[in-house]
CSV table of C-alpha atoms in Angstrom, one decimal:
chain,number,residue,atom,x,y,z
A,16,MET,CA,50.9,54.2,61.7
A,17,THR,CA,53.3,54.6,58.8
A,18,GLY,CA,52.2,55.2,55.2
A,19,MET,CA,53.3,51.7,54.3
A,20,GLN,CA,51.3,50.2,57.2
A,21,ALA,CA,48.2,52.1,56.1
A,22,ARG,CA,48.6,50.8,52.6
A,23,ARG,CA,49.0,47.2,53.8
A,24,ARG,CA,45.9,47.6,56.0
A,25,GLY,CA,43.9,49.1,53.2
A,26,GLY,CA,45.0,46.2,50.9
A,27,LEU,CA,43.9,43.7,53.5
A,28,TRP,CA,40.4,45.3,53.7
A,29,VAL,CA,40.1,45.1,49.9
A,30,ALA,CA,41.1,41.5,49.9
A,31,LEU,CA,38.6,40.7,52.7
A,32,VAL,CA,35.8,42.4,50.8
A,33,VAL,CA,36.6,40.6,47.6
A,34,ALA,CA,36.6,37.2,49.5
A,35,VAL,CA,33.3,37.9,51.2
A,36,MET,CA,31.7,38.9,47.9
A,37,ALA,CA,33.0,35.7,46.3
A,38,VAL,CA,31.4,33.6,49.1
A,39,VAL,CA,28.1,35.5,48.7
A,40,THR,CA,28.1,34.9,45.0
A,41,ALA,CA,28.9,31.2,45.4
A,42,CYS,CA,26.1,30.8,47.9
A,43,THR,CA,23.4,32.7,46.0
A,44,GLY,CA,24.1,31.2,42.5
A,45,ALA,CA,24.6,33.1,39.3
A,46,PRO,CA,25.0,36.9,39.3
A,47,ALA,CA,22.1,39.0,38.3
A,48,THR,CA,21.6,39.5,34.6
A,49,GLU,CA,22.1,43.0,33.2
A,50,THR,CA,18.7,43.0,31.5
A,51,THR,CA,16.6,42.0,34.4
A,52,GLY,CA,18.6,42.7,37.5
A,53,ARG,CA,17.6,39.3,38.8
A,54,SER,CA,19.5,36.0,39.2
A,55,GLN,CA,18.6,33.4,36.6
A,56,VAL,CA,18.7,29.8,37.4
A,57,ALA,CA,19.4,27.1,34.7
A,58,LEU,CA,16.5,24.7,34.4
A,59,ARG,CA,17.8,21.4,33.1
A,60,LEU,CA,15.1,19.4,31.4
A,61,GLY,CA,15.2,15.8,30.3
A,62,TYR,CA,13.2,14.0,27.7
A,63,PHE,CA,13.3,11.0,25.3
A,64,PRO,CA,13.4,10.8,21.5
A,65,ASN,CA,10.0,9.1,21.4
A,66,LEU,CA,6.7,10.1,20.0
A,67,THR,CA,5.3,9.8,23.5
A,68,HIS,CA,7.5,12.8,24.4
A,69,ALA,CA,6.1,14.9,21.6
A,70,THR,CA,5.1,17.7,24.0
A,71,ALA,CA,8.7,18.0,25.2
A,72,ILE,CA,10.1,17.8,21.7
A,73,VAL,CA,7.7,20.5,20.2
A,74,GLY,CA,8.2,22.7,23.3
A,75,ILE,CA,12.0,22.6,22.9
A,76,ASP,CA,12.3,22.7,19.1
A,77,LYS,CA,9.7,25.5,18.7
A,78,GLY,CA,11.3,27.6,21.4
A,79,ILE,CA,8.1,27.5,23.5
A,80,PHE,CA,9.9,26.6,26.7
A,81,ALA,CA,12.7,29.1,26.1
A,82,ARG,CA,10.2,31.9,25.6
A,83,ALA,CA,8.1,30.9,28.6
A,84,LEU,CA,11.2,30.8,30.8
A,85,ASP,CA,12.7,34.0,29.5
A,86,GLY,CA,13.6,36.3,32.4
A,87,THR,CA,13.1,33.5,34.9
A,88,ALA,CA,15.5,30.7,33.9
A,89,THR,CA,17.7,29.5,31.1
A,90,LEU,CA,16.8,26.2,29.5
A,91,GLU,CA,19.2,23.3,29.2
A,92,THR,CA,18.1,19.9,27.8
A,93,ARG,CA,19.3,16.3,27.9
A,94,THR,CA,17.9,13.2,26.3
A,95,PHE,CA,17.5,9.7,27.7
A,96,ASN,CA,16.6,6.2,26.4
A,97,ALA,CA,14.4,5.2,29.3
A,98,GLY,CA,13.2,6.2,32.7
A,99,PRO,CA,15.6,4.7,35.2
A,100,ALA,CA,18.5,6.6,33.6
A,101,ALA,CA,16.6,9.8,33.8
A,102,ILE,CA,15.8,9.1,37.5
A,103,GLU,CA,19.4,8.7,38.4
A,104,SER,CA,20.1,12.1,36.8
A,105,LEU,CA,17.3,13.6,38.9
A,106,PHE,CA,18.8,12.1,42.0
A,107,SER,CA,22.3,13.3,41.2
A,108,GLY,CA,21.0,16.8,40.4
A,109,ALA,CA,22.1,16.6,36.8
A,110,VAL,CA,18.6,17.4,35.7
A,111,ASP,CA,15.8,19.4,37.5
A,112,ALA,CA,12.8,18.1,35.6
A,113,THR,CA,12.1,15.4,33.1
A,114,TYR,CA,9.4,13.9,30.9
A,115,ILE,CA,9.2,10.3,32.0
A,116,GLY,CA,6.9,7.2,32.4
A,117,PRO,CA,4.9,6.2,35.5
A,118,GLY,CA,7.0,3.2,36.4
A,119,PRO,CA,10.3,5.1,37.1
A,120,THR,CA,8.2,7.9,38.6
A,121,THR,CA,6.8,5.6,41.2
A,122,ASN,CA,10.2,4.0,41.9
A,123,ALA,CA,11.8,7.4,42.4
A,124,PHE,CA,9.2,8.5,44.9
A,125,VAL,CA,9.3,5.3,46.9
A,126,ARG,CA,13.1,5.1,46.9
A,127,SER,CA,13.4,8.6,48.3
A,128,GLN,CA,10.6,8.0,50.9
A,129,GLY,CA,8.4,10.5,49.2
A,130,LYS,CA,10.9,13.3,49.3
A,131,ALA,CA,12.8,13.7,46.0
A,132,VAL,CA,10.2,14.1,43.2
A,133,ARG,CA,6.8,15.4,42.4
A,134,VAL,CA,4.5,14.9,39.3
A,135,ILE,CA,3.5,18.4,38.2
A,136,ALA,CA,1.6,17.5,34.9
A,137,GLY,CA,0.6,14.9,32.5
A,138,ALA,CA,1.8,14.7,28.9
A,139,THR,CA,0.8,11.6,27.0
A,140,ALA,CA,-1.6,8.7,27.2
A,141,GLY,CA,-1.4,5.6,25.2
A,142,GLY,CA,1.1,4.6,22.5
A,143,ALA,CA,2.7,1.3,23.8
A,144,ALA,CA,2.3,-2.3,22.6
A,145,LEU,CA,3.8,-5.7,22.4
A,146,VAL,CA,5.0,-6.4,18.9
A,147,VAL,CA,6.1,-10.0,18.0
A,148,LYS,CA,7.0,-12.1,15.0
A,149,PRO,CA,4.0,-13.1,12.9
A,150,SER,CA,4.5,-16.8,13.9
A,151,ILE,CA,3.7,-16.0,17.5
A,152,ARG,CA,-0.1,-16.2,17.8
A,153,ASP,CA,-0.7,-16.1,21.5
A,154,ALA,CA,0.9,-15.8,25.0
A,155,ALA,CA,1.7,-19.5,25.1
A,156,ALA,CA,3.9,-19.2,22.1
A,157,LEU,CA,6.1,-16.8,24.0
A,158,ARG,CA,7.5,-19.5,26.2
A,159,GLY,CA,11.3,-19.7,25.6
A,160,LYS,CA,11.3,-16.5,23.5
A,161,ARG,CA,13.4,-13.4,23.9
A,162,ILE,CA,11.3,-10.2,24.3
A,163,ALA,CA,12.9,-6.7,24.6
A,164,THR,CA,12.0,-3.7,26.7
A,165,PRO,CA,13.6,-0.3,26.9
A,166,GLN,CA,15.2,-0.8,30.3
A,167,LEU,CA,14.8,-2.9,33.4
A,168,GLY,CA,12.1,-1.3,35.6
A,169,ASN,CA,10.9,1.2,33.0
A,170,THR,CA,7.2,1.5,32.3
A,171,GLN,CA,7.0,-0.9,29.4
A,172,ASP,CA,9.2,-3.4,31.2
A,173,ILE,CA,6.8,-3.5,34.1
A,174,ALA,CA,3.8,-3.7,31.7
A,175,LEU,CA,5.4,-6.7,29.9
A,176,ARG,CA,6.3,-8.6,33.0
A,177,TYR,CA,2.9,-8.1,34.6
A,178,TRP,CA,1.0,-9.2,31.5
A,179,LEU,CA,3.2,-12.3,31.2
A,180,ARG,CA,2.5,-13.1,34.9
A,181,GLN,CA,-1.2,-12.8,34.2
A,182,GLN,CA,-0.7,-15.4,31.4
A,183,GLY,CA,1.0,-17.7,33.8
A,184,LEU,CA,4.5,-17.1,32.4
A,185,ARG,CA,7.5,-16.5,34.7
A,186,THR,CA,10.2,-13.9,34.3
A,187,ASP,CA,13.1,-12.8,36.4
A,188,THR,CA,15.2,-9.6,36.4
A,189,SER,CA,18.4,-11.4,35.2
A,190,GLY,CA,16.7,-12.5,31.9
A,191,GLY,CA,15.8,-16.0,32.9
A,192,GLY,CA,12.4,-17.6,33.5
A,193,GLU,CA,10.0,-19.0,30.9
A,194,VAL,CA,10.2,-15.8,28.8
A,195,ASN,CA,13.6,-14.1,28.6
A,196,VAL,CA,13.1,-10.3,29.0
A,197,VAL,CA,16.0,-8.4,27.4
A,198,PRO,CA,16.3,-4.8,28.3
A,199,GLN,CA,18.0,-2.8,25.5
A,200,GLU,CA,17.8,0.6,23.9
A,201,ASN,CA,14.9,1.1,21.5
A,202,SER,CA,17.1,1.9,18.6
A,203,GLN,CA,19.0,-1.4,19.2
A,204,THR,CA,15.6,-3.2,19.4
A,205,VAL,CA,14.8,-2.2,15.9
A,206,GLN,CA,18.1,-3.9,14.8
A,207,THR,CA,17.8,-7.0,16.9
A,208,PHE,CA,14.3,-7.6,15.8
A,209,ALA,CA,15.3,-7.3,12.1
A,210,THR,CA,18.2,-9.8,12.7
A,211,GLY,CA,16.0,-12.3,14.6
A,212,ASP,CA,18.0,-11.9,17.8
A,213,ILE,CA,14.8,-11.1,19.7
A,214,ASP,CA,11.3,-12.4,19.0
A,215,GLY,CA,9.4,-9.2,20.0
A,216,ALA,CA,9.4,-6.1,22.2
A,217,TRP,CA,7.0,-4.1,24.4
A,218,VAL,CA,7.9,-0.6,23.4
A,219,PRO,CA,6.5,2.9,23.0
A,220,GLU,CA,5.8,4.7,19.7
A,221,PRO,CA,7.3,5.2,17.2
A,222,TYR,CA,9.0,1.9,17.8
A,223,VAL,CA,5.8,0.0,17.8
A,224,SER,CA,5.1,1.2,14.2
A,225,ARG,CA,8.7,0.7,13.2
A,226,LEU,CA,8.7,-3.0,14.3
A,227,VAL,CA,5.3,-3.5,12.5
A,228,ARG,CA,6.8,-2.0,9.4
A,229,ASP,CA,9.7,-4.4,9.7
A,230,GLY,CA,7.4,-7.4,9.6
A,231,GLY,CA,6.1,-7.6,13.2
A,232,LYS,CA,2.5,-7.7,14.4
A,233,VAL,CA,0.8,-6.2,17.5
A,234,LEU,CA,0.0,-9.0,19.9
A,235,VAL,CA,-1.1,-6.7,22.7
A,236,ASP,CA,-2.2,-3.1,22.3
A,237,GLU,CA,-1.8,-1.8,25.9
A,238,ARG,CA,-4.9,0.3,25.5
A,239,THR,CA,-7.0,-2.9,25.7
A,240,LEU,CA,-5.7,-3.5,29.2
A,241,TRP,CA,-7.0,-0.3,30.8
A,242,PRO,CA,-10.5,1.1,31.5
A,243,GLY,CA,-11.6,3.3,28.6
A,244,GLY,CA,-8.2,2.6,27.0
A,245,ARG,CA,-6.7,5.4,29.0
A,246,PHE,CA,-3.3,5.0,30.7
A,247,VAL,CA,-0.5,7.4,31.3
A,248,THR,CA,2.6,6.9,29.2
A,249,THR,CA,4.4,10.2,30.0
A,250,ASN,CA,4.2,12.7,32.8
A,251,LEU,CA,6.3,15.7,33.8
A,252,LEU,CA,8.4,15.1,37.0
A,253,VAL,CA,10.4,17.7,38.9
A,254,ARG,CA,12.9,17.5,41.8
A,255,THR,CA,11.1,18.6,44.9
A,256,ALA,CA,14.0,20.8,46.0
A,257,PHE,CA,13.9,22.6,42.7
A,258,LEU,CA,10.1,23.1,43.0
A,259,GLU,CA,10.5,24.6,46.4
A,260,GLU,CA,13.5,26.7,45.6
A,261,HIS,CA,12.4,28.0,42.2
A,262,PRO,CA,8.6,28.1,42.0
A,263,ASP,CA,8.7,30.8,39.4
A,264,ALA,CA,10.8,28.7,37.1
A,265,VAL,CA,8.5,25.7,37.5
A,266,ALA,CA,5.4,27.9,36.9
A,267,ALA,CA,7.1,29.2,33.7
A,268,LEU,CA,8.0,25.7,32.6
A,269,LEU,CA,4.4,24.7,33.1
A,270,ARG,CA,3.2,27.7,31.0
A,271,GLY,CA,5.5,26.4,28.2
A,272,HIS,CA,4.2,22.8,28.8
A,273,VAL,CA,0.5,23.8,28.5
A,274,GLU,CA,1.3,25.9,25.4
A,275,ALA,CA,3.2,23.1,23.8
A,276,THR,CA,0.3,20.7,24.5
A,277,ASP,CA,-2.1,23.1,22.8
A,278,VAL,CA,0.2,23.4,19.8
A,279,VAL,CA,0.5,19.6,19.4
A,280,ASN,CA,-3.3,19.2,19.6
A,281,ARG,CA,-4.1,22.2,17.4
A,282,ASP,CA,-1.6,21.3,14.6
A,283,PRO,CA,-0.9,17.6,14.7
A,284,ALA,CA,0.5,17.5,11.2
A,285,GLY,CA,3.0,20.3,12.1
A,286,ALA,CA,3.8,18.6,15.4
A,287,GLN,CA,4.4,15.3,13.6
A,288,ARG,CA,6.9,17.0,11.2
A,289,THR,CA,8.7,18.6,14.1
A,290,VAL,CA,8.9,15.4,16.1
A,291,ALA,CA,10.1,13.3,13.1
A,292,GLU,CA,12.8,15.7,12.3
A,293,SER,CA,14.0,16.0,15.9
A,294,ILE,CA,14.1,12.2,16.4
A,295,GLY,CA,16.0,11.9,13.2
A,296,ARG,CA,18.6,14.3,14.4
A,297,LEU,CA,18.9,12.7,17.8
A,298,THR,CA,19.0,9.1,16.7
A,299,GLY,CA,20.5,9.4,13.3
A,300,LYS,CA,17.5,7.5,11.9
A,301,PRO,CA,14.9,9.8,10.2
A,302,LEU,CA,11.3,8.7,10.5
A,303,PRO,CA,9.1,8.6,7.3
A,304,ALA,CA,6.1,10.8,7.5
A,305,ASP,CA,3.6,8.0,7.0
A,306,LEU,CA,5.1,6.0,9.8
A,307,VAL,CA,4.8,8.9,12.2
A,308,ALA,CA,1.2,9.5,11.1
A,309,ALA,CA,0.4,5.9,11.9
A,310,ALA,CA,2.2,5.9,15.2
A,311,TRP,CA,0.4,9.2,16.2
A,312,LYS,CA,-3.1,7.6,16.1
A,313,PRO,CA,-3.0,5.8,19.5
A,314,LEU,CA,-1.6,8.8,21.3
A,315,THR,CA,-3.5,11.4,23.4
A,316,PHE,CA,-1.7,14.5,24.5
A,317,THR,CA,-3.1,15.8,27.7
A,318,ASN,CA,-2.2,17.8,30.8
A,319,ASP,CA,-4.0,15.3,32.9
A,320,PRO,CA,-1.5,12.8,34.5
A,321,ILE,CA,-4.2,10.1,34.7
A,322,ALA,CA,-3.1,9.3,38.3
A,323,SER,CA,-5.4,6.3,38.6
A,324,SER,CA,-3.4,4.4,36.0
A,325,LEU,CA,-0.1,5.2,37.7
A,326,LEU,CA,-1.5,4.0,41.0
A,327,GLU,CA,-2.6,0.8,39.5
A,328,GLY,CA,0.7,0.4,37.7
A,329,ALA,CA,2.5,0.6,41.0
A,330,LYS,CA,0.6,-2.5,42.1
A,331,HIS,CA,1.8,-4.2,38.9
A,332,ALA,CA,5.4,-3.3,39.7
A,333,GLN,CA,5.0,-4.8,43.2
A,334,ALA,CA,3.5,-8.0,41.7
A,335,VAL,CA,6.5,-8.6,39.5
A,336,GLY,CA,9.1,-7.8,42.2
A,337,LEU,CA,10.2,-4.4,40.9
A,338,LEU,CA,8.8,-2.3,43.7
A,339,GLY,CA,8.5,-2.7,47.4
A,340,ASP,CA,5.8,-1.3,49.7
A,341,ALA,CA,4.6,1.9,48.2
A,342,ASN,CA,2.9,4.8,49.9
A,343,LEU,CA,2.3,7.3,47.1
A,344,ASP,CA,0.6,10.1,49.2
A,345,GLY,CA,2.1,13.4,48.1
A,346,LEU,CA,3.4,12.3,44.7
A,347,TYR,CA,1.3,14.8,42.8
A,348,ASP,CA,1.5,18.5,43.1
A,349,LEU,CA,-0.9,19.9,40.5
A,350,GLY,CA,-1.6,23.2,42.1
A,351,PRO,CA,0.9,25.1,39.9
A,352,LEU,CA,-0.4,23.4,36.8
A,353,ASN,CA,-4.0,24.3,37.7
A,354,ARG,CA,-3.1,27.9,38.2
A,355,VAL,CA,-1.6,28.0,34.7
A,356,LEU,CA,-4.7,26.3,33.2
A,357,ALA,CA,-7.1,28.6,35.1
A,358,ALA,CA,-5.2,31.7,33.9
A,359,LYS,CA,-5.6,30.4,30.3
A,360,GLY,CA,-9.3,29.6,30.8
A,361,GLU,CA,-8.7,25.9,30.3
A,362,ALA,CA,-10.1,23.0,32.3
A,363,THR,CA,-8.1,22.2,35.4
A,364,VAL,CA,-7.2,18.6,36.5
A,365,VAL,CA,-8.1,16.8,39.6
A,366,GLN,CA,-5.5,16.6,42.4
A,367,PRO,CA,-5.3,13.0,43.5
């Protein structure tokens, strides 16, 4: 072999090794960090600029999640207006976990035949209502009116349609029927209510309080429709594949979630300030402190996902034609949450 041939063969071996290393790096994800020597995954977390997502907002703004994930995963965040949009991002892999309502949670589980998602914690109970113009005194007066919800098929959309059905009023998913249901973003609802383009809305806080401040009245406080006034508004949902592939990252996220829940409950005034400032930045519409304080009252921040209300809500979605046959066995995986709670000496929650 000549010297030139040897150099060529040596170059080929170097190129081959570089190519193999590139393939290995692509298959195993990000390279190990210099500080830990371990690969770090990016955990992409979704949430909404609503008071019912206060746990998420406080956890993000106070750096609680970032600290809990440090050394295990890096945190990336994304906001949504309503659940169906967040679910599509989960399905596409654009987010790995999200705070979200029970309606879209159920839909995602059923659409994926029980494979794509798992509920790993509760977050918020209560905090939703139907607000209408003062001239509307009862359900019968809603005939022919336009009532907004955050998005077709979201938790409040299902609640409105089911309640109207109980009152003998028909709706359909195209906005027709005896009551015209108009899905639109919550911030838009504030404007359309003020201009008279809609007659009311079934929305979460702080939009209930904002519409009341703008002259509306609460026709239905959703707490009155549930045993003991307890119903899940927000839970924490994760992609099953992410849970299986990165259990340490999910455990770290849950440690942050439990700590954020404790902070919200221990210092409600501080949490209210944080949430108001964050929503103001995200929506461009700062929330007055007294409005946030009023909107906070019907909310309960809890690690318990109140599974019984989700299961009943699935029946409501079926009744209004927004959900087919639903076998929800396996939707909840509360083992990781209960291990975190037990380690902190806090009460665990019942696995459905």
